[in-house]
Coordinates of C-alpha atoms in Angstrom, one line a residue:
Chain A
M2 CA -0.5 2.2 -13.9
I3 CA -2.1 -1.0 -15.2
R4 CA -0.2 -2.9 -12.8
T5 CA -1.5 -0.7 -9.9
E6 CA -5.1 -1.0 -10.9
A7 CA -4.7 -4.8 -11.2
K8 CA -3.4 -4.9 -7.7
L9 CA -5.9 -2.7 -6.1
N10 CA -9.0 -4.5 -7.4
G11 CA -8.5 -7.2 -4.8
L12 CA -7.9 -9.8 -7.5
S13 CA -4.2 -9.8 -7.6
T14 CA -3.3 -8.1 -4.5
P15 CA 0.0 -9.5 -2.9
A16 CA -2.0 -12.3 -1.0
G17 CA -4.8 -12.2 -3.7
R18 CA -7.6 -11.9 -1.1
N19 CA -10.6 -9.4 -0.9
E20 CA -9.5 -8.5 2.6
T21 CA -6.0 -7.4 1.5
G22 CA -7.6 -5.5 -1.4
L23 CA -9.9 -3.7 1.0
L24 CA -7.1 -2.9 3.4
L25 CA -5.0 -1.4 0.8
C26 CA -7.9 0.7 -0.5
C27 CA -8.4 2.1 3.1
A28 CA -4.7 2.7 3.5
R29 CA -5.1 6.5 2.8
T30 CA -6.9 9.4 4.5
A31 CA -8.6 10.6 1.2
K32 CA -9.9 8.3 -1.5
D33 CA -10.8 9.2 -5.2
P34 CA -14.1 8.0 -6.7
G35 CA -12.2 5.0 -8.3
T36 CA -11.0 3.8 -4.8
A37 CA -14.4 4.4 -3.3
G38 CA -16.0 2.3 -6.0
R39 CA -13.5 -0.6 -5.3
I40 CA -14.2 -0.4 -1.6
A41 CA -18.1 -0.6 -2.5
A42 CA -17.3 -3.7 -4.7
L43 CA -15.3 -5.5 -2.3
L44 CA -17.8 -4.9 0.5
R45 CA -20.3 -6.8 -1.8
A46 CA -18.0 -9.6 -2.1
D47 CA -17.3 -12.3 0.6
I48 CA -15.2 -10.8 3.3
D49 CA -13.6 -12.8 6.2
W50 CA -14.0 -10.2 8.9
E51 CA -11.9 -12.0 11.5
Y52 CA -9.0 -12.1 9.2
L53 CA -9.5 -8.5 8.1
L54 CA -9.4 -7.3 11.7
R55 CA -6.3 -9.5 12.4
L56 CA -4.7 -8.0 9.3
A57 CA -5.6 -4.4 10.1
N58 CA -4.3 -4.8 13.7
R59 CA -0.9 -6.3 12.6
H60 CA -0.4 -3.7 10.0
G61 CA -1.4 -0.7 12.2
M62 CA -4.4 0.0 10.0
V63 CA -7.5 -0.1 12.3
P64 CA -8.0 3.7 12.5
L65 CA -8.1 4.0 8.7
L66 CA -10.1 1.0 8.3
H67 CA -12.8 2.3 10.7
W68 CA -12.6 5.7 9.3
H69 CA -13.6 4.5 5.8
L70 CA -15.9 1.7 6.7
N71 CA -17.8 3.6 9.4
G72 CA -17.8 6.8 7.3
D73 CA -19.0 5.5 4.0
R74 CA -20.6 2.2 4.2
P75 CA -21.4 1.1 7.8
E76 CA -24.4 -0.9 6.8
A77 CA -22.1 -3.1 4.8
V78 CA -20.2 -4.1 7.9
P79 CA -21.7 -6.5 10.6
D80 CA -22.6 -4.7 13.7
E81 CA -20.3 -6.7 15.9
V82 CA -17.3 -5.9 13.6
L83 CA -18.1 -2.3 13.5
G84 CA -18.4 -2.2 17.3
R85 CA -15.0 -3.7 17.7
L86 CA -13.6 -1.4 15.1
R87 CA -15.1 1.5 16.9
S88 CA -13.8 0.5 20.2
H89 CA -10.3 0.2 19.0
F90 CA -10.5 3.4 17.1
N91 CA -11.9 5.4 20.1
A92 CA -9.3 3.8 22.4
T93 CA -6.4 4.7 19.9
H94 CA -7.7 8.1 19.5
L95 CA -7.8 9.0 23.2
R96 CA -4.4 7.3 23.5
N97 CA -2.9 9.4 20.7
L98 CA -4.2 12.6 22.3
Y99 CA -2.6 11.5 25.6
L100 CA 0.7 10.7 24.0
T101 CA 0.7 14.0 22.1
G102 CA 0.3 15.7 25.5
E103 CA 3.2 13.6 26.8
L104 CA 5.4 14.6 23.9
L105 CA 4.7 18.3 24.5
K106 CA 5.6 18.0 28.2
L107 CA 8.8 16.1 27.3
L108 CA 9.9 18.8 24.7
R109 CA 9.1 21.6 27.3
E110 CA 11.3 19.5 29.8
L111 CA 14.1 19.3 27.4
E112 CA 13.9 22.8 26.2
A113 CA 14.0 24.0 30.0
R114 CA 17.3 21.9 30.3
G115 CA 18.7 23.6 27.2
I116 CA 18.6 20.2 25.3
P117 CA 17.8 20.6 21.5
A118 CA 15.5 17.9 20.5
I119 CA 13.3 17.0 17.5
P120 CA 10.4 14.5 17.6
Y121 CA 9.5 12.5 14.5
K122 CA 6.9 9.9 13.5
G123 CA 4.4 9.4 16.3
P124 CA 2.1 12.5 16.8
V125 CA 4.0 14.9 14.5
L126 CA 3.5 12.6 11.6
A127 CA -0.1 12.0 12.4
A128 CA -0.7 15.6 12.5
T129 CA 1.5 16.7 9.5
A130 CA 1.0 13.9 7.0
Y131 CA -2.5 12.3 8.1
G132 CA -3.8 15.8 9.2
N133 CA -5.5 14.2 12.0
L134 CA -4.1 12.8 15.4
A135 CA -6.9 9.9 15.4
L136 CA -5.8 8.3 12.0
R137 CA -2.3 7.0 12.7
Q138 CA -1.7 4.3 15.2
F139 CA 1.4 4.8 17.2
G140 CA 2.7 3.0 20.4
D141 CA 5.6 5.2 21.4
L142 CA 7.3 8.6 21.0
D143 CA 10.4 9.1 19.0
V144 CA 12.7 11.8 19.9
L145 CA 16.1 12.6 18.4
V146 CA 18.8 14.5 20.3
R147 CA 22.4 14.9 19.8
E148 CA 24.7 12.1 21.1
R149 CA 26.4 14.3 23.7
D150 CA 23.0 15.2 25.1
V151 CA 21.7 11.7 25.5
L152 CA 22.5 11.2 29.2
E153 CA 21.0 14.6 30.2
A154 CA 18.0 13.7 28.1
G155 CA 17.7 10.5 30.0
E156 CA 17.6 12.5 33.2
A157 CA 14.7 14.6 31.8
L158 CA 12.9 11.5 31.0
A159 CA 13.5 10.3 34.6
S160 CA 12.2 13.4 36.1
L161 CA 8.9 12.7 34.2
G162 CA 8.8 9.1 35.6
Y163 CA 10.3 7.2 32.8
R164 CA 12.7 4.4 33.3
A165 CA 15.5 3.2 30.9
Q166 CA 15.1 -0.3 29.7
H167 CA 18.6 -0.8 28.6
G168 CA 19.7 -2.3 32.0
L169 CA 23.1 -0.5 31.9
S170 CA 24.6 1.3 34.7
P171 CA 25.4 5.1 34.2
G172 CA 29.1 4.5 33.2
R173 CA 28.2 1.6 30.9
E174 CA 25.3 3.6 29.5
A175 CA 27.8 6.4 28.3
A176 CA 30.4 3.7 27.0
F177 CA 27.8 2.0 24.9
L178 CA 26.4 5.2 23.2
P179 CA 28.9 4.9 20.1
Y180 CA 27.5 1.4 19.4
A181 CA 23.9 1.9 19.8
R182 CA 21.6 4.4 18.2
Q183 CA 18.5 4.5 20.7
Y184 CA 17.5 3.8 24.2
L185 CA 13.9 2.8 25.2
F186 CA 12.4 4.4 28.2
R187 CA 9.0 3.3 29.7
R188 CA 6.6 4.6 32.4
D189 CA 4.2 2.7 34.6
D190 CA 1.2 4.1 32.6
G191 CA 2.4 2.4 29.4
S192 CA 4.0 5.4 27.8
A193 CA 7.1 4.7 26.0
V194 CA 9.9 6.9 24.6
E195 CA 12.6 6.0 22.1
L196 CA 15.5 8.4 22.6
H197 CA 17.5 8.4 19.3
W198 CA 20.8 9.8 18.6
K199 CA 21.3 8.2 15.3
I200 CA 18.8 7.6 12.6
T201 CA 20.0 4.3 11.6
S202 CA 22.4 1.6 12.9
R203 CA 26.1 1.8 12.1
H204 CA 25.9 -0.9 9.5
T205 CA 23.7 1.3 7.4
S206 CA 25.2 4.1 5.3
F207 CA 22.7 7.0 6.0
P208 CA 24.8 10.0 7.2
L209 CA 21.8 12.1 8.4
T210 CA 22.9 13.7 11.7
P211 CA 20.8 15.1 14.6
E212 CA 23.1 18.2 14.3
Y213 CA 21.9 18.7 10.7
L214 CA 18.2 18.2 11.4
L215 CA 18.3 20.4 14.4
E216 CA 19.9 23.2 12.4
H217 CA 17.3 22.8 9.5
A218 CA 14.3 22.0 11.5
E219 CA 10.9 23.3 10.4
R220 CA 8.3 24.4 12.9
V221 CA 4.9 22.7 12.8
P222 CA 1.8 23.5 14.7
L223 CA 0.8 20.8 17.4
G224 CA -1.5 21.3 20.4
G225 CA -1.8 25.0 20.1
S226 CA 1.9 25.6 19.9
S227 CA 4.6 25.0 17.3
I228 CA 7.3 22.3 17.6
P229 CA 10.4 21.4 15.7
A230 CA 10.1 18.9 12.8
F231 CA 12.4 17.3 10.3
P232 CA 12.5 19.2 7.0
R233 CA 9.9 17.7 4.7
E234 CA 12.5 16.3 2.2
D235 CA 14.6 14.7 4.8
L236 CA 11.3 13.2 6.5
I237 CA 10.2 11.6 3.3
L238 CA 13.8 10.1 2.9
T239 CA 14.0 8.9 6.6
L240 CA 10.7 7.3 6.4
C241 CA 11.7 5.4 3.2
V242 CA 15.0 4.4 4.9
H243 CA 13.1 3.2 8.1
G244 CA 10.6 1.2 6.1
S245 CA 13.2 -0.3 3.9
L246 CA 15.4 -1.5 6.6
H247 CA 12.4 -3.2 8.3
R248 CA 11.6 -4.7 4.8
W249 CA 8.3 -2.8 4.8
E250 CA 6.6 -5.4 6.8
R251 CA 3.8 -3.2 8.0
L252 CA 1.5 -1.6 5.7
K253 CA 1.4 1.5 8.0
W254 CA 4.9 2.4 7.0
I255 CA 4.1 2.4 3.3
C256 CA 0.9 4.4 4.2
D257 CA 3.0 7.0 6.1
V258 CA 5.0 7.7 3.0
G259 CA 1.9 7.9 0.7
E260 CA 0.2 10.3 3.1
L261 CA 3.4 12.5 3.6
V262 CA 3.8 12.7 -0.3
R263 CA 0.0 13.5 -0.7
A264 CA 0.3 16.0 2.0
S265 CA 3.6 17.7 0.8
G266 CA 2.0 18.8 -2.4
S267 CA 4.6 21.0 -4.1
V268 CA 7.5 19.2 -2.5
D269 CA 10.8 19.6 -4.5
W270 CA 11.5 16.1 -5.9
D271 CA 14.7 17.0 -7.5
R272 CA 16.0 18.1 -4.1
I273 CA 14.8 14.9 -2.5
V274 CA 16.7 12.9 -5.0
R275 CA 19.6 15.0 -4.8
R276 CA 19.5 14.6 -1.0
A277 CA 19.2 10.8 -1.3
G278 CA 22.2 10.8 -3.4
E279 CA 24.2 12.9 -0.8
L280 CA 22.9 10.5 2.0
R281 CA 23.5 7.3 -0.2
S282 CA 19.8 6.2 0.1
N283 CA 18.6 6.4 -3.5
R284 CA 17.7 2.8 -3.5
M285 CA 15.8 3.0 -0.2
L286 CA 13.9 6.1 -1.4
F287 CA 13.0 4.6 -4.8
L288 CA 11.8 1.4 -3.1
G289 CA 9.4 3.4 -0.7
L290 CA 8.1 5.3 -3.8
A291 CA 7.8 2.3 -6.0
L292 CA 5.6 0.7 -3.1
V293 CA 3.3 3.7 -2.5
N294 CA 2.8 3.8 -6.4
D295 CA 2.3 0.2 -6.7
L296 CA 0.1 -0.4 -3.8
L297 CA -1.6 2.8 -2.9
D298 CA -1.8 4.5 -6.3
T299 CA 0.1 7.5 -4.9
E300 CA 0.8 10.0 -7.6
L301 CA 4.3 11.0 -8.4
P302 CA 6.0 12.9 -11.0
E303 CA 6.7 11.0 -14.3
D304 CA 10.4 11.7 -14.3
I305 CA 10.8 10.6 -10.7
M306 CA 9.0 7.3 -11.4
R307 CA 11.2 6.8 -14.5
E308 CA 14.2 7.0 -12.1
V309 CA 12.4 4.7 -9.7
R310 CA 11.8 2.1 -12.4
S311 CA 15.3 2.3 -13.8
D312 CA 16.8 0.2 -11.0
P313 CA 16.1 -3.4 -11.5
V314 CA 17.1 -4.2 -7.8
V315 CA 14.3 -1.8 -6.7
E316 CA 11.7 -3.7 -8.8
E317 CA 13.0 -7.0 -7.3
L318 CA 12.9 -5.7 -3.8
A319 CA 9.4 -4.1 -4.3
A320 CA 8.1 -7.4 -5.7
E321 CA 9.7 -9.3 -2.7
V322 CA 7.9 -6.8 -0.2
S323 CA 4.5 -7.2 -2.0
E324 CA 4.7 -10.9 -1.7
Q325 CA 5.7 -10.9 1.8
L326 CA 3.4 -8.2 3.1
F327 CA 0.3 -10.1 3.9
S328 CA 1.9 -13.7 4.0
G329 CA 1.9 -15.2 7.6
S330 CA 2.5 -13.3 10.7
L331 CA 5.3 -11.0 11.6
A332 CA 8.4 -13.1 11.5
D333 CA 10.1 -14.2 14.7
R334 CA 13.5 -12.6 14.2
E335 CA 14.9 -14.0 17.7
G336 CA 17.1 -16.5 15.8
I337 CA 19.9 -15.8 13.4
V338 CA 18.5 -18.0 10.7
E339 CA 15.3 -16.0 10.8
Q340 CA 17.2 -12.8 10.5
L341 CA 19.1 -13.8 7.4
P342 CA 16.6 -12.9 4.8
Y343 CA 16.3 -9.4 6.4
W344 CA 20.1 -9.0 6.3
R345 CA 20.2 -10.2 2.8
F346 CA 17.4 -7.6 1.9
Q347 CA 19.3 -4.9 3.8
F348 CA 22.6 -5.8 2.1
R349 CA 20.9 -5.4 -1.5
L350 CA 19.6 -2.0 -0.3
Q351 CA 23.2 -0.9 -0.2
E352 CA 24.1 0.7 -3.6
R353 CA 27.9 0.9 -3.4
P354 CA 30.2 -2.0 -3.1
R355 CA 32.0 -0.1 -0.4
D356 CA 28.7 0.3 1.5
R357 CA 27.9 -3.4 1.2
F358 CA 31.2 -4.2 2.7
R359 CA 30.8 -1.8 5.4
Y360 CA 27.3 -3.4 6.1
C361 CA 28.8 -6.8 6.4
I362 CA 31.7 -5.6 8.7
H363 CA 29.3 -3.7 11.0
R364 CA 26.6 -6.2 11.0
A365 CA 29.1 -8.8 12.2
M366 CA 31.1 -6.6 14.6
T367 CA 29.2 -3.7 15.9
P368 CA 27.8 -5.0 19.4
A369 CA 24.3 -4.8 20.3
L370 CA 22.6 -4.8 23.7
P371 CA 22.1 -8.5 23.7
D372 CA 25.9 -8.9 23.4
R373 CA 26.4 -6.9 26.5
Q374 CA 23.6 -8.6 28.3
A375 CA 25.1 -12.0 27.5
M376 CA 28.4 -10.9 28.7
P377 CA 28.6 -7.8 30.8
L378 CA 32.2 -6.1 30.7
P379 CA 33.3 -3.0 32.3
G380 CA 33.1 0.2 30.1
A381 CA 36.8 0.3 29.6
L382 CA 36.6 -3.1 27.8
F383 CA 33.8 -2.4 25.6
P384 CA 36.1 -2.5 22.4
L385 CA 36.4 -6.2 23.1
Y386 CA 32.8 -6.6 22.1
R387 CA 33.9 -6.3 18.5
L388 CA 35.6 -9.5 18.9
I389 CA 33.0 -11.1 21.2
R390 CA 30.1 -10.4 18.8
P391 CA 31.2 -12.3 15.8
L392 CA 32.2 -15.4 18.0
R393 CA 28.6 -15.0 19.7
L394 CA 26.9 -14.8 16.2
G395 CA 28.8 -17.8 14.9
G396 CA 28.2 -19.9 17.9
R397 CA 24.6 -19.0 17.9
L398 CA 24.3 -19.9 14.2
L399 CA 25.9 -23.2 14.7
R400 CA 23.6 -24.1 17.6
E401 CA 20.6 -23.1 15.5
L402 CA 21.7 -25.1 12.6
A403 CA 22.5 -28.1 14.9
A404 CA 19.0 -27.8 16.4
R405 CA 17.4 -27.9 13.0
L406 CA 19.0 -31.1 12.0
P407 CA 16.6 -34.3 12.4
P408 CA 17.5 -35.9 15.8
V409 CA 19.3 -39.2 15.7
R410 CA 17.1 -41.8 17.3
A411 CA 18.1 -44.8 19.2
T412 CA 16.5 -47.1 16.4
D413 CA 18.7 -45.3 13.7
T414 CA 21.8 -46.1 15.7
L415 CA 20.6 -49.7 16.1
R416 CA 19.8 -50.0 12.2
K417 CA 23.3 -48.7 11.5
K418 CA 24.9 -51.2 13.7
T419 CA 22.8 -54.0 12.2
V420 CA 23.8 -53.1 8.7
S421 CA 27.2 -52.8 10.0
N422 CA 27.0 -56.4 11.4
G423 CA 25.3 -57.6 8.2
E424 CA 28.1 -56.1 6.1
A425 CA 30.5 -57.8 8.4
R426 CA 28.8 -61.1 8.0
L427 CA 28.7 -60.7 4.2
R428 CA 32.4 -59.7 4.2
A429 CA 33.0 -62.8 6.5
G430 CA 30.9 -65.1 4.2
G431 CA 32.7 -63.8 1.2
S432 CA 36.0 -64.4 2.6
T433 CA 34.9 -68.0 3.5
R434 CA 33.8 -68.6 0.1
Chain B
M1 CA -5.6 36.1 28.8
T2 CA -9.3 35.9 29.1
G3 CA -11.3 39.1 28.8
T4 CA -14.9 40.0 28.8
L5 CA -16.8 38.3 26.1
S6 CA -18.9 39.9 23.5
L7 CA -19.8 39.7 20.0
R8 CA -16.6 41.8 19.1
S9 CA -14.2 39.6 21.2
T10 CA -11.8 37.5 19.3
V11 CA -11.6 33.7 20.4
V12 CA -8.9 31.2 19.6
A13 CA -8.2 27.6 20.9
G14 CA -6.0 27.8 23.8
E15 CA -2.4 26.5 23.8
G16 CA -2.6 23.9 26.7
Q17 CA -4.8 21.4 24.7
V18 CA -4.6 18.9 21.9
S19 CA -7.5 17.8 19.9
S20 CA -8.7 15.9 16.8
D21 CA -11.7 15.8 14.8
I22 CA -13.2 12.2 14.2
G23 CA -15.8 13.0 11.7
G24 CA -18.2 15.5 13.2
E25 CA -17.0 14.9 16.7
V26 CA -14.0 16.6 18.4
A27 CA -12.2 15.1 21.3
I28 CA -10.1 17.7 23.4
L29 CA -7.4 16.9 25.9
D30 CA -6.6 19.5 28.4
L31 CA -3.0 18.9 29.0
K32 CA -2.8 20.5 32.4
A33 CA -5.8 18.9 34.1
G34 CA -5.7 15.8 32.0
T35 CA -9.4 16.0 31.3
Y36 CA -10.9 14.9 27.9
Y37 CA -13.8 16.9 26.4
G38 CA -16.1 16.0 23.6
L39 CA -17.8 18.3 21.1
E40 CA -20.4 17.2 18.6
G41 CA -22.4 18.9 15.7
I42 CA -22.3 22.7 15.8
G43 CA -19.9 22.6 18.7
A44 CA -17.3 20.6 16.7
R45 CA -17.6 23.0 13.7
V46 CA -17.2 26.0 16.1
W47 CA -13.9 24.3 17.5
E48 CA -12.7 23.9 13.7
L49 CA -13.5 27.5 13.1
I50 CA -11.4 28.9 16.3
Q51 CA -8.4 27.1 15.3
Q52 CA -7.5 30.6 13.9
P53 CA -8.4 33.8 15.9
R54 CA -11.9 34.8 14.8
R55 CA -14.4 37.4 16.1
V56 CA -17.5 36.0 17.7
C57 CA -19.8 37.8 15.3
E58 CA -17.8 36.2 12.3
I59 CA -18.3 32.7 13.8
R60 CA -21.9 33.5 14.4
D61 CA -22.4 34.6 10.7
A62 CA -20.6 31.5 9.6
L63 CA -22.9 29.3 11.6
L64 CA -26.0 31.1 10.4
E65 CA -25.0 30.4 6.8
E66 CA -24.5 26.7 7.4
Y67 CA -27.2 25.8 9.9
E68 CA -30.8 26.5 10.1
V69 CA -30.8 28.2 13.5
E70 CA -32.6 31.4 14.8
P71 CA -29.9 34.2 15.1
G72 CA -30.7 35.2 18.7
R73 CA -30.5 31.6 19.9
C74 CA -27.3 31.1 17.9
E75 CA -25.7 34.1 19.4
R76 CA -26.9 33.2 23.0
D77 CA -25.6 29.5 22.7
L78 CA -22.4 30.6 21.1
L79 CA -21.6 33.1 23.9
A80 CA -22.5 30.5 26.4
L81 CA -20.3 27.9 24.8
F82 CA -17.3 30.2 24.7
R83 CA -17.8 31.2 28.5
R84 CA -17.8 27.5 29.5
M85 CA -14.7 26.8 27.3
S86 CA -12.9 29.9 28.7
D87 CA -13.8 28.6 32.3
E88 CA -12.3 25.2 31.4
G89 CA -9.2 27.1 30.0
L90 CA -9.7 25.6 26.4
V91 CA -10.0 28.9 24.7
E92 CA -8.3 32.3 24.8
I93 CA -10.6 35.4 24.5
R94 CA -9.1 38.7 23.3
N95 CA -11.0 42.0 23.2

């Protein structure tokens, strides 16, 4: 706990700035007197408001930053900054209500077609973990269905005006299902739906299936009715897996886990750890719990924290996340070279040697949409992508590495020739002597 | 269904809406019409109370305990608010 206090006081936060300390203090819906005191102290210190707004926006934290600053100490915030926070907050709030309405319409449409579906993240998480639709920023809706229902669910989305963004023809869309885990749909009004049929990609060992989740779904109230939701224990696990696979690069994901743990009250932690063992995700669970405890001071049972701290890899990965969290902008991961640190991070999250091996094989061979877009093949030839992908990855890596080499300039070539000629003269002179 | 409104009626927030409280203000989106509504002050508190079915007289009594308001006016304003909300399809009234 000493470590946590030291981080939260703004002096030794991951990036060591008052702004990051303030953002961490605001990354919760309810604050204790100690956190309120730290916020007050930080607001008396020097704050770079532009930097804070950029940081809050990047980390999906504007609603909570506004909530705490406007609620407790609006006089400590410049009017112009408060106005921008308020505008963002109001826009997010109304958009969240709108998207919640869209989610309810989509669930009704799927139900009418007899397609079992279960939403997660987005409005459901805002309502159940944050207790308020206004306080969590989300840009799209996530709905999980069984793989065999994906195409019909896509038709349901089309009937509501959404268009698939994968660019696949109907035959290829079906053929690509085993290799992908989600398709993105967009509508002209800016609404977006991610239709999932797997929680993680094939290279990650996390065998939580839509069939299991649909069978064990809880019902939660939303918009005057009740909708299906992940069982609480599986939701905590899923959020920890999701955040871990994205290297926890947004504070919002850490905050999601903190809020869910806080809202879950008497959740059965032994059952969660047991489920994590069954789903081979102990390390990802423990990493998420280490982060909420370190950065957000989220209280967890002592015996659970002992288990969390017993894995040195978790400690190392948590330290890496804390160091990276507020440094620079979100990484450009278009290039393979930029992706390598993420792949290394994901590799270390796998606990068993066979899961690490499986991770490498699937990472190298399981095709992604860019592979198909680079070389469209008919559905019957899709297995060939398993050969094409490693070749493409290898080719791209070589090109990227070549592009990083310093260019050879004409003067360099000339100098080499001169030296070469000089050497020749010396050799010639030597031979004369 | 919407019935005749009286102090003995039970009122509950309707199904076809989503709402959120943003610190003393409530925004409500009517899903059918796509219309946003706003409630402030006592109105926001009333909305919070009717997230569970409650009798109008119970709500009136709760407001009289929390706010300095003359009972007759509280009753009149409350009934007027519920009539308006019922017309807009935001609440369900049961007798």
